PDB file of C-alpha atoms in Angstrom:
ATOM      1  CA  UNK W   1      20.728  31.021-192.568  1.00  0.00           C
ATOM      2  CA  UNK W   2      20.371  31.952-188.898  1.00  0.00           C
ATOM      3  CA  UNK W   3      22.739  34.722-187.775  1.00  0.00           C
ATOM      4  CA  UNK W   4      25.168  33.962-184.973  1.00  0.00           C
ATOM      5  CA  UNK W   5      24.012  34.861-181.484  1.00  0.00           C
ATOM      6  CA  UNK W   6      26.284  35.409-178.499  1.00  0.00           C
ATOM      7  CA  UNK W   7      25.459  33.066-175.636  1.00  0.00           C
ATOM      8  CA  UNK W   8      26.740  32.569-172.088  1.00  0.00           C
ATOM      9  CA  UNK W   9      25.901  29.259-170.458  1.00  0.00           C
ATOM     10  CA  UNK W  10      26.141  27.989-166.903  1.00  0.00           C
ATOM     11  CA  UNK W  11      26.997  24.318-166.423  1.00  0.00           C
ATOM     12  CA  UNK W  12      26.720  22.436-163.156  1.00  0.00           C
ATOM     13  CA  UNK W  13      26.681  18.899-161.769  1.00  0.00           C
ATOM     14  CA  UNK W  14      26.614  17.442-158.264  1.00  0.00           C
ATOM     15  CA  UNK W  15      26.842  13.697-158.932  1.00  0.00           C
ATOM     16  CA  UNK W  16      29.993  11.693-158.082  1.00  0.00           C
ATOM     17  CA  UNK W  17      31.088  11.769-161.760  1.00  0.00           C
ATOM     18  CA  UNK W  18      30.538  15.525-161.992  1.00  0.00           C
ATOM     19  CA  UNK W  19      33.901  16.267-163.634  1.00  0.00           C
ATOM     20  CA  UNK W  20      33.196  13.753-166.387  1.00  0.00           C
ATOM     21  CA  UNK W  21      29.649  15.079-166.820  1.00  0.00           C
ATOM     22  CA  UNK W  22      30.885  18.648-167.315  1.00  0.00           C
ATOM     23  CA  UNK W  23      33.637  17.592-169.711  1.00  0.00           C
ATOM     24  CA  UNK W  24      31.107  15.600-171.767  1.00  0.00           C
ATOM     25  CA  UNK W  25      28.786  18.623-171.746  1.00  0.00           C
ATOM     26  CA  UNK W  26      31.547  20.842-173.112  1.00  0.00           C
ATOM     27  CA  UNK W  27      32.252  18.357-175.900  1.00  0.00           C
ATOM     28  CA  UNK W  28      28.511  18.163-176.675  1.00  0.00           C
ATOM     29  CA  UNK W  29      28.278  21.966-176.905  1.00  0.00           C
ATOM     30  CA  UNK W  30      31.185  22.124-179.335  1.00  0.00           C
ATOM     31  CA  UNK W  31      29.737  19.288-181.434  1.00  0.00           C
ATOM     32  CA  UNK W  32      26.355  21.040-181.529  1.00  0.00           C
ATOM     33  CA  UNK W  33      27.554  24.306-182.954  1.00  0.00           C
ATOM     34  CA  UNK W  34      28.994  26.463-180.167  1.00  0.00           C
ATOM     35  CA  UNK W  35      31.735  28.400-181.949  1.00  0.00           C
ATOM     36  CA  UNK W  36      34.599  30.420-180.493  1.00  0.00           C
ATOM     37  CA  UNK W  37      34.052  28.712-177.159  1.00  0.00           C
ATOM     38  CA  UNK W  38      35.610  30.383-174.126  1.00  0.00           C
ATOM     39  CA  UNK W  39      35.384  28.326-170.952  1.00  0.00           C
ATOM     40  CA  UNK W  40      36.179  29.032-167.338  1.00  0.00           C
ATOM     41  CA  UNK W  41      38.054  26.504-165.283  1.00  0.00           C
ATOM     42  CA  UNK W  42      35.975  23.805-163.615  1.00  0.00           C
ATOM     43  CA  UNK W  43      35.409  24.778-159.986  1.00  0.00           C
ATOM     44  CA  UNK W  44      33.318  23.643-157.027  1.00  0.00           C
ATOM     45  CA  UNK W  45      30.724  25.606-155.095  1.00  0.00           C
ATOM     46  CA  UNK W  46      28.514  24.646-152.171  1.00  0.00           C
ATOM     47  CA  UNK W  47      25.006  23.433-152.891  1.00  0.00           C
ATOM     48  CA  UNK W  48      22.317  26.097-152.653  1.00  0.00           C
ATOM     49  CA  UNK W  49      20.297  23.746-150.419  1.00  0.00           C
ATOM     50  CA  UNK W  50      21.832  22.399-147.177  1.00  0.00           C
ATOM     51  CA  UNK W  51      22.686  18.720-147.037  1.00  0.00           C
ATOM     52  CA  UNK W  52      23.151  18.305-150.807  1.00  0.00           C
ATOM     53  CA  UNK W  53      26.471  17.498-152.510  1.00  0.00           C
ATOM     54  CA  UNK W  54      28.666  20.349-153.682  1.00  0.00           C
ATOM     55  CA  UNK W  55      28.560  21.296-157.334  1.00  0.00           C
ATOM     56  CA  UNK W  56      31.209  21.425-159.972  1.00  0.00           C
ATOM     57  CA  UNK W  57      30.549  24.365-162.265  1.00  0.00           C
ATOM     58  CA  UNK W  58      31.763  26.055-165.413  1.00  0.00           C
ATOM     59  CA  UNK W  59      30.706  29.056-167.462  1.00  0.00           C
ATOM     60  CA  UNK W  60      31.008  28.963-171.241  1.00  0.00           C
ATOM     61  CA  UNK W  61      30.628  31.764-173.778  1.00  0.00           C
ATOM     62  CA  UNK W  62      30.508  31.525-177.539  1.00  0.00           C
ATOM     63  CA  UNK W  63      28.498  32.079-180.691  1.00  0.00           C
ATOM     64  CA  UNK W  64      25.767  29.822-182.014  1.00  0.00           C
ATOM     65  CA  UNK W  65      23.637  29.761-185.155  1.00  0.00           C
ATOM     66  CA  UNK W  66      20.496  28.522-183.386  1.00  0.00           C
ATOM     67  CA  UNK W  67      17.479  30.407-182.172  1.00  0.00           C
ATOM     68  CA  UNK W  68      17.320  30.663-178.394  1.00  0.00           C
ATOM     69  CA  UNK W  69      14.288  28.400-177.972  1.00  0.00           C
ATOM     70  CA  UNK W  70      15.840  25.757-180.247  1.00  0.00           C
ATOM     71  CA  UNK W  71      19.082  25.813-178.248  1.00  0.00           C
ATOM     72  CA  UNK W  72      17.212  25.662-174.931  1.00  0.00           C
ATOM     73  CA  UNK W  73      15.140  22.669-176.083  1.00  0.00           C
ATOM     74  CA  UNK W  74      18.325  20.889-177.212  1.00  0.00           C
ATOM     75  CA  UNK W  75      19.966  21.577-173.837  1.00  0.00           C
ATOM     76  CA  UNK W  76      16.988  20.134-171.940  1.00  0.00           C
ATOM     77  CA  UNK W  77      16.996  17.021-174.168  1.00  0.00           C
ATOM     78  CA  UNK W  78      20.722  16.589-173.520  1.00  0.00           C
ATOM     79  CA  UNK W  79      20.182  16.899-169.758  1.00  0.00           C
ATOM     80  CA  UNK W  80      17.493  14.187-169.946  1.00  0.00           C
ATOM     81  CA  UNK W  81      19.777  11.832-171.916  1.00  0.00           C
ATOM     82  CA  UNK W  82      22.377  12.320-169.154  1.00  0.00           C
ATOM     83  CA  UNK W  83      19.895  11.122-166.523  1.00  0.00           C
ATOM     84  CA  UNK W  84      18.284  14.327-165.339  1.00  0.00           C
ATOM     85  CA  UNK W  85      14.827  13.113-164.375  1.00  0.00           C
ATOM     86  CA  UNK W  86      12.230  13.306-161.593  1.00  0.00           C
ATOM     87  CA  UNK W  87      13.899  10.550-159.544  1.00  0.00           C
ATOM     88  CA  UNK W  88      17.222  12.403-159.548  1.00  0.00           C
ATOM     89  CA  UNK W  89      15.459  15.696-158.706  1.00  0.00           C
ATOM     90  CA  UNK W  90      13.759  14.055-155.713  1.00  0.00           C
ATOM     91  CA  UNK W  91      17.178  12.858-154.501  1.00  0.00           C
ATOM     92  CA  UNK W  92      18.700  16.310-154.987  1.00  0.00           C
ATOM     93  CA  UNK W  93      21.112  15.040-157.620  1.00  0.00           C
ATOM     94  CA  UNK W  94      21.851  16.866-160.854  1.00  0.00           C
ATOM     95  CA  UNK W  95      23.809  14.858-163.438  1.00  0.00           C
ATOM     96  CA  UNK W  96      24.103  17.977-165.597  1.00  0.00           C
ATOM     97  CA  UNK W  97      22.388  21.336-165.747  1.00  0.00           C
ATOM     98  CA  UNK W  98      23.077  23.698-168.635  1.00  0.00           C
ATOM     99  CA  UNK W  99      21.246  27.011-168.636  1.00  0.00           C
ATOM    100  CA  UNK W 100      21.313  29.977-170.985  1.00  0.00           C
ATOM    101  CA  UNK W 101      22.151  32.831-168.619  1.00  0.00           C
ATOM    102  CA  UNK W 102      22.881  35.499-171.238  1.00  0.00           C
ATOM    103  CA  UNK W 103      21.806  35.941-174.860  1.00  0.00           C
ATOM    104  CA  UNK W 104      23.282  38.656-177.074  1.00  0.00           C
ATOM    105  CA  UNK W 105      24.403  40.584-173.988  1.00  0.00           C
ATOM    106  CA  UNK W 106      21.042  40.456-172.175  1.00  0.00           C
ATOM    107  CA  UNK W 107      20.794  38.639-168.847  1.00  0.00           C
ATOM    108  CA  UNK W 108      17.970  36.100-169.105  1.00  0.00           C
ATOM    109  CA  UNK W 109      18.393  34.415-165.733  1.00  0.00           C
ATOM    110  CA  UNK W 110      19.135  37.231-163.302  1.00  0.00           C
ATOM    111  CA  UNK W 111      18.931  34.979-160.237  1.00  0.00           C
ATOM    112  CA  UNK W 112      21.598  32.666-161.699  1.00  0.00           C
ATOM    113  CA  UNK W 113      23.666  35.625-162.929  1.00  0.00           C
ATOM    114  CA  UNK W 114      23.964  36.927-159.365  1.00  0.00           C
ATOM    115  CA  UNK W 115      24.943  33.586-157.798  1.00  0.00           C
ATOM    116  CA  UNK W 116      28.514  32.679-156.851  1.00  0.00           C
ATOM    117  CA  UNK W 117      28.313  29.536-159.022  1.00  0.00           C
ATOM    118  CA  UNK W 118      27.969  31.772-162.099  1.00  0.00           C
ATOM    119  CA  UNK W 119      30.017  34.815-161.098  1.00  0.00           C
ATOM    120  CA  UNK W 120      33.236  32.828-160.488  1.00  0.00           C
ATOM    121  CA  UNK W 121      33.301  31.520-164.057  1.00  0.00           C
ATOM    122  CA  UNK W 122      31.901  34.697-165.600  1.00  0.00           C
ATOM    123  CA  UNK W 123      34.709  36.702-163.988  1.00  0.00           C
ATOM    124  CA  UNK W 124      37.305  34.250-165.325  1.00  0.00           C
ATOM    125  CA  UNK W 125      35.943  34.480-168.866  1.00  0.00           C
ATOM    126  CA  UNK W 126      35.806  38.275-168.784  1.00  0.00           C
ATOM    127  CA  UNK W 127      39.325  38.585-167.382  1.00  0.00           C
ATOM    128  CA  UNK W 128      40.801  36.184-169.938  1.00  0.00           C
ATOM    129  CA  UNK W 129      38.882  37.872-172.783  1.00  0.00           C
ATOM    130  CA  UNK W 130      40.127  41.307-171.699  1.00  0.00           C
ATOM    131  CA  UNK W 131      43.693  40.021-171.556  1.00  0.00           C
ATOM    132  CA  UNK W 132      43.535  38.925-175.196  1.00  0.00           C
ATOM    133  CA  UNK W 133      42.374  42.310-176.516  1.00  0.00           C
TER     134      UNK W 133
END
């Protein structure tokens, strides 16, 4: 049995149905073993590249009984089933992006960790977690 690992994920979408894409992503995470899920609100941030649609984002924390590489591979497969492909990349559209930003307290994606699109949700999760303890 794989021990539970603590994970913090960044979710984002910039397609017209971005709210629905994020909500479906949250359901998928729960159905695929993310336990004790704490989620920020859904919020919008400007695109990192000028001229692209704004993003809707969320940050989710929880525990999962998967190895990091197994979880990451599952996330990338899920993104592909949601339409994330080369054509969409060329058009600057992201149906859904789910990245592992932190694993067992270690920051894996420092560039994402420092961005506004992550820090807004991360701050919300930390503040709500502190309020419950």
